[in-house]
Amino acid sequence: MRIVKRTKLAPVWSVALYAAAAVASLGAAAALIAIAGAPVGDSLSALASGAVGSPAAAIDSLVKAAPFILTGFATCIAYRAGFWTVGQEGQVLAGGAAAWQASLWTSGLPPALSIALCILAGMIGGGALAGLAAWLKIRFAMSEIVSTVMLNYVVFYALSWLISGPWMASGDTASYQQTSVLPQDLWLPDIFGIADLHMGVILVAVALVWLYLVLSRAALGYEIRAMGLNATALSQRGVSLSKLIFKIMLISGAVSAVAGFIETFGVNHRLTGDNLSGLGYEGIIVALIGRLTPVGTLLAGLFFGALHNGALFMNVMTGVPTALVETLQGIVLILFLVVGVAGHFRVEWSKQP
Amino acid sequence: MSAAPILRATGLTKRFGAVVANDSVSLEIFPGELLCLFGENGAGKSTLSAMLYGEKRPDAGRLEIKGKAVAFRSPADAIKAGIGMVHQHFVLAKALTVLENIVAGTGAKVWRLDLDAARARLAEIGAELGIEVDLDRPVWRLSVGEQQWVEILKALYLGVEILILDEPTAVLTPQESDQLFGLIGMMRRRGLAVIIVTHKLREVLQADRITVLRRGRNVGTLSGADATPELLTQMMVGQAAAAAPSAEPPRAPGRVIVQAQNLAARGFGGEVLVDDVSLMVREGEILGIAGVAGNGQKPLLEMLAGIRRPDHGVITIDGQSLEGRGPAAFMQAGVGIIPEDRYAEGLVGEFSIADNLILGQQRAGRYGGGLFITRKKVAENAREAMARYAIAAPSIDTEVRLLSGGNAQKVVLARELAQASVLLLANQPTRGLDIGVVALVHAELRQKRAAGAAIILVCEDLDDLFALSDRIAVMFAGRIVDILDPVSASRETVGGLMAGHAAAASNREPVSCES
């Protein structure tokens, strides 16, 4: 038996492989629920109805998915260039924090202008943090994986200090790590007046179109893809990799920061650490499952947004812990990665000579 | 020396597509013997040793060990049959100790490694051969020479009887090389057969027998006693009737396109790559650079393309000093480069032909000017290039990694010929290509010269150099040791200079190359 690399995989096989992975994931979910001691059928149906069982549930799922998709897009940009940042997490926090600070500075301006400046400030905050990692890479050849992980901690603890000190809501004790509520006119308005469907979702749609166009049509996207596939050839053809890394990270950090902004201004309406935690890491998983494509990331983000939302309902109905979703996410990621690699090989059975 | 060969290869043939890397090569080796595989880069030495070590399977031919036919499917089979190999680039885990590196992958009893037994055996082997290396030292703390010892110990620990050393001295200092040959002597006394793959004359002459390869064929095997540097060089570079030098009549010298003064470059380890090279090429001229690979040609071209910053020296292109500038500025000035390794440096394998043809031009005005790429213009350009260079592919959207070497090279050629308005740098532009594409490359280079461009052509094939060059510079050990006129110079002179032979005679380099 030999394992041989194949040059092309027929699309139908590709679909079949991913379908098999999806079925296996579902099986894993059922097994996990059974291990948790809950009725499998009831739990799965609670999961589904909590996710998409009603218009309100579907909207909640969509809103839940929005920040995952944004951090997923941020991941796509960097990973397509072969820049393995894990800093989305910190950039979400930095974006949220910078936007919050801007809301204080711009109080008194017309709300629309104030919101616009808050987004901008958030993007600058996230971009600056990502730019720092890029600079460390360019100047000191520091691994972006190490620097971004470390910076995530720095930002996390800096934010903890801010919201349990200088920015703490008056009347709270340090055990509530949160700011006071934003003035209501800075809350992101609902789209068409639909409850809870905030305008941030539109930003996701804009980001989707933008990212799709950049990656497939723009000179920058060409350079991003070329850097990921053969950075040597690209740099020998006159493209400065340092500048490109800077650009990529500024953009990626800014996109992650928007996730922090919409969660803060559209969902929580105040800056808290807890509600922003995990959004960045979620984006990495979502982007990888989406094979680093804009549409794939969108779909994976929607799927996991729905799962997270449904899991809350399932928890209430049948008592399955919501941590099931994170476990499941890990399983899906592994299965999809395995399928992605396995699709490039075929097994050849031959008689021994 | 016993009468029966321990290894005999007959008619080994290996093809890569249309290229015949080894054409019916036969050789034999006896216990206790030092056999040298000698030839230029690309002559087929690496392919041959890869077949002996089971890394590549021959398309035809027969391999016998101690009279028994064998067919290796992997190096593991070769090791079982008693053949070991030390690669030019060591395969050691740097964070592990010497001992751990040696026992890794060898006869562990399911879970436990018997490190004490291994230690005792290695101490024994080391004492016998006079190798002193601390088994508990992590490999990264060893010198390059010591790392090579570890590789050798690794092979001996496996009990091999035939040891292949691929370019063993390429990374060694002269002292370390001497030590290595001392070690080889010890191993031979133990009855080991040693094969070294090299293109250095100095080492060749220490062998018992020498098998010379040229263009994939065994052009002769001679005993070390009969070999002379002159004879070997002649065999290495061939005695083909000198191809007619470029037919064009000599032109009046044009303006100077590229002027480089006192260029120097060092590697990461501080080793000298290019040592005080000055050159000048005029419009409508091809300067050929002869030399065995690794003598500074590649870093020299990289400096002339702005890809590598010189440690010293100045480059002027078309009257414009480009000191301290990067590849973008050189491209702006009209410099194109055909890199030595087209897949690693010239192409993005997963990109389409069309996209590869605009690599470096993706922000140029004619493709949209920097924001969005105008796909129509890219496609137009690709269709023109495919037609003009007869690139055989299903469509302009075919990924270049799926192309044959020749067609991939045509993509590079099409892009860089368009790019090189004043200077074309070509490093081994015909390596690994079949005759049809070679002819095309030659024709294109001549046409480019006729159009007034300056061309610097690095090539190991003397036939090509003599056929194309207006002048031939020979590089050895990072220096241009001489510049010759292809009409009057003999191939033997060039070959000798390439092998460092005449360079030693002229006292440029303290290479002991006794003849």
mmCIF file with all atom_site columns, C-alpha atoms in Angstrom, chain B residues 287-463:
data_model
loop_
_atom_site.group_PDB
_atom_site.id
_atom_site.type_symbol
_atom_site.label_atom_id
_atom_site.label_alt_id
_atom_site.label_comp_id
_atom_site.label_asym_id
_atom_site.label_entity_id
_atom_site.label_seq_id
_atom_site.pdbx_PDB_ins_code
_atom_site.Cartn_x
_atom_site.Cartn_y
_atom_site.Cartn_z
_atom_site.occupancy
_atom_site.B_iso_or_equiv
_atom_site.pdbx_formal_charge
_atom_site.auth_seq_id
_atom_site.auth_comp_id
_atom_site.auth_asym_id
_atom_site.auth_atom_id
_atom_site.pdbx_PDB_model_num
ATOM 1   C CA . LEU B 1 287 ? 28.947 38.200 -20.838 1.00 0.00 ? 287 LEU B CA 1
ATOM 2   C CA . GLY B 1 288 ? 29.083 34.514 -20.024 1.00 0.00 ? 288 GLY B CA 1
ATOM 3   C CA . ILE B 1 289 ? 30.059 33.460 -16.530 1.00 0.00 ? 289 ILE B CA 1
ATOM 4   C CA . ALA B 1 290 ? 31.564 30.010 -16.284 1.00 0.00 ? 290 ALA B CA 1
ATOM 5   C CA . GLY B 1 291 ? 32.053 28.294 -12.989 1.00 0.00 ? 291 GLY B CA 1
ATOM 6   C CA . VAL B 1 292 ? 31.062 25.323 -10.933 1.00 0.00 ? 292 VAL B CA 1
ATOM 7   C CA . ALA B 1 293 ? 27.903 26.084 -8.985  1.00 0.00 ? 293 ALA B CA 1
ATOM 8   C CA . GLY B 1 294 ? 28.527 27.610 -5.598  1.00 0.00 ? 294 GLY B CA 1
ATOM 9   C CA . ASN B 1 295 ? 31.469 29.762 -6.564  1.00 0.00 ? 295 ASN B CA 1
ATOM 10  C CA . GLY B 1 296 ? 29.618 33.035 -6.179  1.00 0.00 ? 296 GLY B CA 1
ATOM 11  C CA . GLN B 1 297 ? 27.620 33.248 -9.403  1.00 0.00 ? 297 GLN B CA 1
ATOM 12  C CA . LYS B 1 298 ? 24.247 33.285 -7.709  1.00 0.00 ? 298 LYS B CA 1
ATOM 13  C CA . PRO B 1 299 ? 25.007 35.984 -5.105  1.00 0.00 ? 299 PRO B CA 1
ATOM 14  C CA . LEU B 1 300 ? 26.679 38.043 -7.838  1.00 0.00 ? 300 LEU B CA 1
ATOM 15  C CA . LEU B 1 301 ? 23.560 37.990 -9.995  1.00 0.00 ? 301 LEU B CA 1
ATOM 16  C CA . GLU B 1 302 ? 21.407 38.666 -6.959  1.00 0.00 ? 302 GLU B CA 1
ATOM 17  C CA . MET B 1 303 ? 23.417 41.805 -6.248  1.00 0.00 ? 303 MET B CA 1
ATOM 18  C CA . LEU B 1 304 ? 23.082 42.912 -9.852  1.00 0.00 ? 304 LEU B CA 1
ATOM 19  C CA . ALA B 1 305 ? 19.300 42.485 -9.561  1.00 0.00 ? 305 ALA B CA 1
ATOM 20  C CA . GLY B 1 306 ? 19.060 44.364 -6.267  1.00 0.00 ? 306 GLY B CA 1
ATOM 21  C CA . ILE B 1 307 ? 17.877 41.238 -4.481  1.00 0.00 ? 307 ILE B CA 1
ATOM 22  C CA . ARG B 1 308 ? 20.958 41.034 -2.288  1.00 0.00 ? 308 ARG B CA 1
ATOM 23  C CA . ARG B 1 309 ? 22.583 44.097 -0.768  1.00 0.00 ? 309 ARG B CA 1
ATOM 24  C CA . PRO B 1 310 ? 26.317 44.076 -1.457  1.00 0.00 ? 310 PRO B CA 1
ATOM 25  C CA . ASP B 1 311 ? 28.509 44.227 1.632   1.00 0.00 ? 311 ASP B CA 1
ATOM 26  C CA . HIS B 1 312 ? 30.815 46.347 -0.420  1.00 0.00 ? 312 HIS B CA 1
ATOM 27  C CA . GLY B 1 313 ? 30.901 47.881 -3.874  1.00 0.00 ? 313 GLY B CA 1
ATOM 28  C CA . VAL B 1 314 ? 28.815 49.940 -6.256  1.00 0.00 ? 314 VAL B CA 1
ATOM 29  C CA . ILE B 1 315 ? 26.500 49.022 -9.095  1.00 0.00 ? 315 ILE B CA 1
ATOM 30  C CA . THR B 1 316 ? 25.584 51.394 -11.885 1.00 0.00 ? 316 THR B CA 1
ATOM 31  C CA . ILE B 1 317 ? 22.864 50.425 -14.348 1.00 0.00 ? 317 ILE B CA 1
ATOM 32  C CA . ASP B 1 318 ? 22.572 52.464 -17.514 1.00 0.00 ? 318 ASP B CA 1
ATOM 33  C CA . GLY B 1 319 ? 24.395 55.372 -15.931 1.00 0.00 ? 319 GLY B CA 1
ATOM 34  C CA . GLN B 1 320 ? 22.277 55.379 -12.785 1.00 0.00 ? 320 GLN B CA 1
ATOM 35  C CA . SER B 1 321 ? 23.840 54.488 -9.458  1.00 0.00 ? 321 SER B CA 1
ATOM 36  C CA . LEU B 1 322 ? 21.607 52.113 -7.560  1.00 0.00 ? 322 LEU B CA 1
ATOM 37  C CA . GLU B 1 323 ? 23.541 51.994 -4.343  1.00 0.00 ? 323 GLU B CA 1
ATOM 38  C CA . GLY B 1 324 ? 21.400 50.842 -1.446  1.00 0.00 ? 324 GLY B CA 1
ATOM 39  C CA . ARG B 1 325 ? 18.342 50.244 -3.613  1.00 0.00 ? 325 ARG B CA 1
ATOM 40  C CA . GLY B 1 326 ? 16.148 47.153 -3.683  1.00 0.00 ? 326 GLY B CA 1
ATOM 41  C CA . PRO B 1 327 ? 14.794 44.975 -6.479  1.00 0.00 ? 327 PRO B CA 1
ATOM 42  C CA . ALA B 1 328 ? 11.995 47.414 -7.310  1.00 0.00 ? 328 ALA B CA 1
ATOM 43  C CA . ALA B 1 329 ? 14.511 50.111 -8.256  1.00 0.00 ? 329 ALA B CA 1
ATOM 44  C CA . PHE B 1 330 ? 16.507 47.675 -10.380 1.00 0.00 ? 330 PHE B CA 1
ATOM 45  C CA . MET B 1 331 ? 13.339 46.581 -12.146 1.00 0.00 ? 331 MET B CA 1
ATOM 46  C CA . GLN B 1 332 ? 12.498 50.227 -12.704 1.00 0.00 ? 332 GLN B CA 1
ATOM 47  C CA . ALA B 1 333 ? 15.897 50.633 -14.321 1.00 0.00 ? 333 ALA B CA 1
ATOM 48  C CA . GLY B 1 334 ? 15.097 47.787 -16.714 1.00 0.00 ? 334 GLY B CA 1
ATOM 49  C CA . VAL B 1 335 ? 16.773 44.778 -15.138 1.00 0.00 ? 335 VAL B CA 1
ATOM 50  C CA . GLY B 1 336 ? 15.223 41.342 -15.495 1.00 0.00 ? 336 GLY B CA 1
ATOM 51  C CA . ILE B 1 337 ? 16.436 38.122 -13.927 1.00 0.00 ? 337 ILE B CA 1
ATOM 52  C CA . ILE B 1 338 ? 15.881 34.492 -14.781 1.00 0.00 ? 338 ILE B CA 1
ATOM 53  C CA . PRO B 1 339 ? 16.592 32.834 -11.440 1.00 0.00 ? 339 PRO B CA 1
ATOM 54  C CA . GLU B 1 340 ? 18.467 29.598 -11.030 1.00 0.00 ? 340 GLU B CA 1
ATOM 55  C CA . ASP B 1 341 ? 15.578 27.818 -9.340  1.00 0.00 ? 341 ASP B CA 1
ATOM 56  C CA . ARG B 1 342 ? 12.527 28.802 -11.304 1.00 0.00 ? 342 ARG B CA 1
ATOM 57  C CA . TYR B 1 343 ? 10.004 27.288 -8.901  1.00 0.00 ? 343 TYR B CA 1
ATOM 58  C CA . ALA B 1 344 ? 11.563 28.573 -5.692  1.00 0.00 ? 344 ALA B CA 1
ATOM 59  C CA . GLU B 1 345 ? 12.402 32.069 -6.893  1.00 0.00 ? 345 GLU B CA 1
ATOM 60  C CA . GLY B 1 346 ? 10.706 32.793 -10.169 1.00 0.00 ? 346 GLY B CA 1
ATOM 61  C CA . LEU B 1 347 ? 7.186  31.472 -9.989  1.00 0.00 ? 347 LEU B CA 1
ATOM 62  C CA . VAL B 1 348 ? 4.247  31.102 -7.660  1.00 0.00 ? 348 VAL B CA 1
ATOM 63  C CA . GLY B 1 349 ? 3.334  27.486 -8.332  1.00 0.00 ? 349 GLY B CA 1
ATOM 64  C CA . GLU B 1 350 ? -0.312 27.747 -7.342  1.00 0.00 ? 350 GLU B CA 1
ATOM 65  C CA . PHE B 1 351 ? -0.847 30.875 -9.433  1.00 0.00 ? 351 PHE B CA 1
ATOM 66  C CA . SER B 1 352 ? -2.070 30.668 -12.997 1.00 0.00 ? 352 SER B CA 1
ATOM 67  C CA . ILE B 1 353 ? 0.146  31.280 -15.993 1.00 0.00 ? 353 ILE B CA 1
ATOM 68  C CA . ALA B 1 354 ? -1.567 34.636 -16.467 1.00 0.00 ? 354 ALA B CA 1
ATOM 69  C CA . ASP B 1 355 ? -0.936 35.713 -12.875 1.00 0.00 ? 355 ASP B CA 1
ATOM 70  C CA . ASN B 1 356 ? 2.679  34.572 -12.945 1.00 0.00 ? 356 ASN B CA 1
ATOM 71  C CA . LEU B 1 357 ? 3.274  36.601 -16.075 1.00 0.00 ? 357 LEU B CA 1
ATOM 72  C CA . ILE B 1 358 ? 2.483  39.807 -14.167 1.00 0.00 ? 358 ILE B CA 1
ATOM 73  C CA . LEU B 1 359 ? 4.410  38.968 -10.992 1.00 0.00 ? 359 LEU B CA 1
ATOM 74  C CA . GLY B 1 360 ? 6.101  42.230 -10.039 1.00 0.00 ? 360 GLY B CA 1
ATOM 75  C CA . GLN B 1 361 ? 3.902  44.194 -12.463 1.00 0.00 ? 361 GLN B CA 1
ATOM 76  C CA . GLN B 1 362 ? 0.669  43.805 -10.510 1.00 0.00 ? 362 GLN B CA 1
ATOM 77  C CA . ARG B 1 363 ? 0.571  47.517 -9.753  1.00 0.00 ? 363 ARG B CA 1
ATOM 78  C CA . ALA B 1 364 ? 1.804  48.707 -13.133 1.00 0.00 ? 364 ALA B CA 1
ATOM 79  C CA . GLY B 1 365 ? -0.296 51.252 -14.995 1.00 0.00 ? 365 GLY B CA 1
ATOM 80  C CA . ARG B 1 366 ? -1.164 48.895 -17.811 1.00 0.00 ? 366 ARG B CA 1
ATOM 81  C CA . TYR B 1 367 ? -2.748 46.410 -15.403 1.00 0.00 ? 367 TYR B CA 1
ATOM 82  C CA . GLY B 1 368 ? -4.866 48.912 -13.534 1.00 0.00 ? 368 GLY B CA 1
ATOM 83  C CA . GLY B 1 369 ? -2.403 51.098 -11.690 1.00 0.00 ? 369 GLY B CA 1
ATOM 84  C CA . GLY B 1 370 ? -2.381 49.655 -8.186  1.00 0.00 ? 370 GLY B CA 1
ATOM 85  C CA . LEU B 1 371 ? -5.907 49.280 -6.888  1.00 0.00 ? 371 LEU B CA 1
ATOM 86  C CA . PHE B 1 372 ? -7.774 46.673 -8.897  1.00 0.00 ? 372 PHE B CA 1
ATOM 87  C CA . ILE B 1 373 ? -6.086 44.501 -11.465 1.00 0.00 ? 373 ILE B CA 1
ATOM 88  C CA . THR B 1 374 ? -7.601 44.748 -14.925 1.00 0.00 ? 374 THR B CA 1
ATOM 89  C CA . ARG B 1 375 ? -8.210 41.104 -15.700 1.00 0.00 ? 375 ARG B CA 1
ATOM 90  C CA . LYS B 1 376 ? -8.784 41.743 -19.395 1.00 0.00 ? 376 LYS B CA 1
ATOM 91  C CA . LYS B 1 377 ? -5.283 43.193 -19.779 1.00 0.00 ? 377 LYS B CA 1
ATOM 92  C CA . VAL B 1 378 ? -3.768 40.333 -17.788 1.00 0.00 ? 378 VAL B CA 1
ATOM 93  C CA . ALA B 1 379 ? -5.508 37.797 -20.002 1.00 0.00 ? 379 ALA B CA 1
ATOM 94  C CA . GLU B 1 380 ? -4.445 39.628 -23.163 1.00 0.00 ? 380 GLU B CA 1
ATOM 95  C CA . ASN B 1 381 ? -0.861 39.656 -22.009 1.00 0.00 ? 381 ASN B CA 1
ATOM 96  C CA . ALA B 1 382 ? -1.039 35.946 -21.159 1.00 0.00 ? 382 ALA B CA 1
ATOM 97  C CA . ARG B 1 383 ? -2.526 34.966 -24.509 1.00 0.00 ? 383 ARG B CA 1
ATOM 98  C CA . GLU B 1 384 ? 0.190  36.899 -26.338 1.00 0.00 ? 384 GLU B CA 1
ATOM 99  C CA . ALA B 1 385 ? 2.953  35.319 -24.278 1.00 0.00 ? 385 ALA B CA 1
ATOM 100 C CA . MET B 1 386 ? 1.538  31.819 -24.686 1.00 0.00 ? 386 MET B CA 1
ATOM 101 C CA . ALA B 1 387 ? 1.399  32.249 -28.428 1.00 0.00 ? 387 ALA B CA 1
ATOM 102 C CA . ARG B 1 388 ? 4.785  33.915 -28.794 1.00 0.00 ? 388 ARG B CA 1
ATOM 103 C CA . TYR B 1 389 ? 6.653  31.386 -26.635 1.00 0.00 ? 389 TYR B CA 1
ATOM 104 C CA . ALA B 1 390 ? 4.499  28.397 -27.566 1.00 0.00 ? 390 ALA B CA 1
ATOM 105 C CA . ILE B 1 391 ? 3.697  27.624 -23.948 1.00 0.00 ? 391 ILE B CA 1
ATOM 106 C CA . ALA B 1 392 ? 1.894  24.307 -23.991 1.00 0.00 ? 392 ALA B CA 1
ATOM 107 C CA . ALA B 1 393 ? -0.957 24.421 -21.474 1.00 0.00 ? 393 ALA B CA 1
ATOM 108 C CA . PRO B 1 394 ? -4.721 23.972 -21.553 1.00 0.00 ? 394 PRO B CA 1
ATOM 109 C CA . SER B 1 395 ? -5.373 27.648 -20.831 1.00 0.00 ? 395 SER B CA 1
ATOM 110 C CA . ILE B 1 396 ? -3.968 30.839 -19.409 1.00 0.00 ? 396 ILE B CA 1
ATOM 111 C CA . ASP B 1 397 ? -5.575 29.866 -16.106 1.00 0.00 ? 397 ASP B CA 1
ATOM 112 C CA . THR B 1 398 ? -3.558 26.661 -15.704 1.00 0.00 ? 398 THR B CA 1
ATOM 113 C CA . GLU B 1 399 ? -1.515 26.628 -12.520 1.00 0.00 ? 399 GLU B CA 1
ATOM 114 C CA . VAL B 1 400 ? 2.187  26.724 -13.361 1.00 0.00 ? 400 VAL B CA 1
ATOM 115 C CA . ARG B 1 401 ? 3.005  23.940 -10.920 1.00 0.00 ? 401 ARG B CA 1
ATOM 116 C CA . LEU B 1 402 ? 1.209  21.620 -13.336 1.00 0.00 ? 402 LEU B CA 1
ATOM 117 C CA . LEU B 1 403 ? 3.439  22.631 -16.255 1.00 0.00 ? 403 LEU B CA 1
ATOM 118 C CA . SER B 1 404 ? 6.517  20.792 -17.416 1.00 0.00 ? 404 SER B CA 1
ATOM 119 C CA . GLY B 1 405 ? 9.855  22.350 -16.523 1.00 0.00 ? 405 GLY B CA 1
ATOM 120 C CA . GLY B 1 406 ? 10.263 23.677 -20.043 1.00 0.00 ? 406 GLY B CA 1
ATOM 121 C CA . ASN B 1 407 ? 6.890  25.355 -20.150 1.00 0.00 ? 407 ASN B CA 1
ATOM 122 C CA . ALA B 1 408 ? 7.354  26.795 -16.672 1.00 0.00 ? 408 ALA B CA 1
ATOM 123 C CA . GLN B 1 409 ? 10.687 28.220 -17.809 1.00 0.00 ? 409 GLN B CA 1
ATOM 124 C CA . LYS B 1 410 ? 8.983  29.764 -20.827 1.00 0.00 ? 410 LYS B CA 1
ATOM 125 C CA . VAL B 1 411 ? 6.671  31.610 -18.430 1.00 0.00 ? 411 VAL B CA 1
ATOM 126 C CA . VAL B 1 412 ? 9.672  33.042 -16.588 1.00 0.00 ? 412 VAL B CA 1
ATOM 127 C CA . LEU B 1 413 ? 11.367 33.817 -19.874 1.00 0.00 ? 413 LEU B CA 1
ATOM 128 C CA . ALA B 1 414 ? 8.346  35.621 -21.276 1.00 0.00 ? 414 ALA B CA 1
ATOM 129 C CA . ARG B 1 415 ? 7.996  37.764 -18.166 1.00 0.00 ? 415 ARG B CA 1
ATOM 130 C CA . GLU B 1 416 ? 11.658 38.605 -17.707 1.00 0.00 ? 416 GLU B CA 1
ATOM 131 C CA . LEU B 1 417 ? 12.453 39.275 -21.360 1.00 0.00 ? 417 LEU B CA 1
ATOM 132 C CA . ALA B 1 418 ? 9.667  41.839 -21.311 1.00 0.00 ? 418 ALA B CA 1
ATOM 133 C CA . GLN B 1 419 ? 10.980 43.227 -18.044 1.00 0.00 ? 419 GLN B CA 1
ATOM 134 C CA . ALA B 1 420 ? 14.640 43.400 -19.076 1.00 0.00 ? 420 ALA B CA 1
ATOM 135 C CA . SER B 1 421 ? 14.725 46.462 -21.260 1.00 0.00 ? 421 SER B CA 1
ATOM 136 C CA . VAL B 1 422 ? 18.423 47.126 -20.646 1.00 0.00 ? 422 VAL B CA 1
ATOM 137 C CA . LEU B 1 423 ? 19.902 44.197 -18.709 1.00 0.00 ? 423 LEU B CA 1
ATOM 138 C CA . LEU B 1 424 ? 18.991 40.534 -18.532 1.00 0.00 ? 424 LEU B CA 1
ATOM 139 C CA . LEU B 1 425 ? 20.543 38.328 -15.879 1.00 0.00 ? 425 LEU B CA 1
ATOM 140 C CA . ALA B 1 426 ? 20.140 34.642 -16.656 1.00 0.00 ? 426 ALA B CA 1
ATOM 141 C CA . ASN B 1 427 ? 21.212 31.983 -14.196 1.00 0.00 ? 427 ASN B CA 1
ATOM 142 C CA . GLN B 1 428 ? 21.265 28.519 -15.734 1.00 0.00 ? 428 GLN B CA 1
ATOM 143 C CA . PRO B 1 429 ? 18.381 29.363 -18.040 1.00 0.00 ? 429 PRO B CA 1
ATOM 144 C CA . THR B 1 430 ? 18.503 25.996 -19.783 1.00 0.00 ? 430 THR B CA 1
ATOM 145 C CA . ARG B 1 431 ? 19.092 23.681 -16.832 1.00 0.00 ? 431 ARG B CA 1
ATOM 146 C CA . GLY B 1 432 ? 16.980 20.577 -16.976 1.00 0.00 ? 432 GLY B CA 1
ATOM 147 C CA . LEU B 1 433 ? 15.279 21.547 -20.225 1.00 0.00 ? 433 LEU B CA 1
ATOM 148 C CA . ASP B 1 434 ? 14.961 19.447 -23.326 1.00 0.00 ? 434 ASP B CA 1
ATOM 149 C CA . ILE B 1 435 ? 16.662 20.341 -26.560 1.00 0.00 ? 435 ILE B CA 1
ATOM 150 C CA . GLY B 1 436 ? 13.739 22.143 -28.154 1.00 0.00 ? 436 GLY B CA 1
ATOM 151 C CA . VAL B 1 437 ? 13.357 24.574 -25.273 1.00 0.00 ? 437 VAL B CA 1
ATOM 152 C CA . VAL B 1 438 ? 17.117 25.038 -25.016 1.00 0.00 ? 438 VAL B CA 1
ATOM 153 C CA . ALA B 1 439 ? 17.152 26.144 -28.650 1.00 0.00 ? 439 ALA B CA 1
ATOM 154 C CA . LEU B 1 440 ? 14.307 28.554 -27.960 1.00 0.00 ? 440 LEU B CA 1
ATOM 155 C CA . VAL B 1 441 ? 16.109 30.043 -24.962 1.00 0.00 ? 441 VAL B CA 1
ATOM 156 C CA . HIS B 1 442 ? 19.261 30.508 -27.025 1.00 0.00 ? 442 HIS B CA 1
ATOM 157 C CA . ALA B 1 443 ? 17.354 32.142 -29.846 1.00 0.00 ? 443 ALA B CA 1
ATOM 158 C CA . GLU B 1 444 ? 15.611 34.496 -27.424 1.00 0.00 ? 444 GLU B CA 1
ATOM 159 C CA . LEU B 1 445 ? 18.877 35.475 -25.754 1.00 0.00 ? 445 LEU B CA 1
ATOM 160 C CA . ARG B 1 446 ? 20.462 36.224 -29.127 1.00 0.00 ? 446 ARG B CA 1
ATOM 161 C CA . GLN B 1 447 ? 17.459 38.255 -30.156 1.00 0.00 ? 447 GLN B CA 1
ATOM 162 C CA . LYS B 1 448 ? 17.572 40.207 -26.912 1.00 0.00 ? 448 LYS B CA 1
ATOM 163 C CA . ARG B 1 449 ? 21.215 40.979 -27.526 1.00 0.00 ? 449 ARG B CA 1
ATOM 164 C CA . ALA B 1 450 ? 20.461 42.056 -31.091 1.00 0.00 ? 450 ALA B CA 1
ATOM 165 C CA . ALA B 1 451 ? 17.843 44.395 -29.661 1.00 0.00 ? 451 ALA B CA 1
ATOM 166 C CA . GLY B 1 452 ? 20.587 46.122 -27.698 1.00 0.00 ? 452 GLY B CA 1
ATOM 167 C CA . ALA B 1 453 ? 20.219 44.664 -24.216 1.00 0.00 ? 453 ALA B CA 1
ATOM 168 C CA . ALA B 1 454 ? 23.174 43.617 -22.136 1.00 0.00 ? 454 ALA B CA 1
ATOM 169 C CA . ILE B 1 455 ? 23.037 40.033 -20.938 1.00 0.00 ? 455 ILE B CA 1
ATOM 170 C CA . ILE B 1 456 ? 24.903 38.254 -18.178 1.00 0.00 ? 456 ILE B CA 1
ATOM 171 C CA . LEU B 1 457 ? 24.607 34.527 -18.601 1.00 0.00 ? 457 LEU B CA 1
ATOM 172 C CA . VAL B 1 458 ? 25.629 32.157 -15.831 1.00 0.00 ? 458 VAL B CA 1
ATOM 173 C CA . CYS B 1 459 ? 25.988 28.657 -17.125 1.00 0.00 ? 459 CYS B CA 1
ATOM 174 C CA . GLU B 1 460 ? 27.883 25.526 -16.287 1.00 0.00 ? 460 GLU B CA 1
ATOM 175 C CA . ASP B 1 461 ? 27.563 24.104 -19.729 1.00 0.00 ? 461 ASP B CA 1
ATOM 176 C CA . LEU B 1 462 ? 30.572 25.197 -21.709 1.00 0.00 ? 462 LEU B CA 1
ATOM 177 C CA . ASP B 1 463 ? 28.955 24.381 -25.026 1.00 0.00 ? 463 ASP B CA 1
#
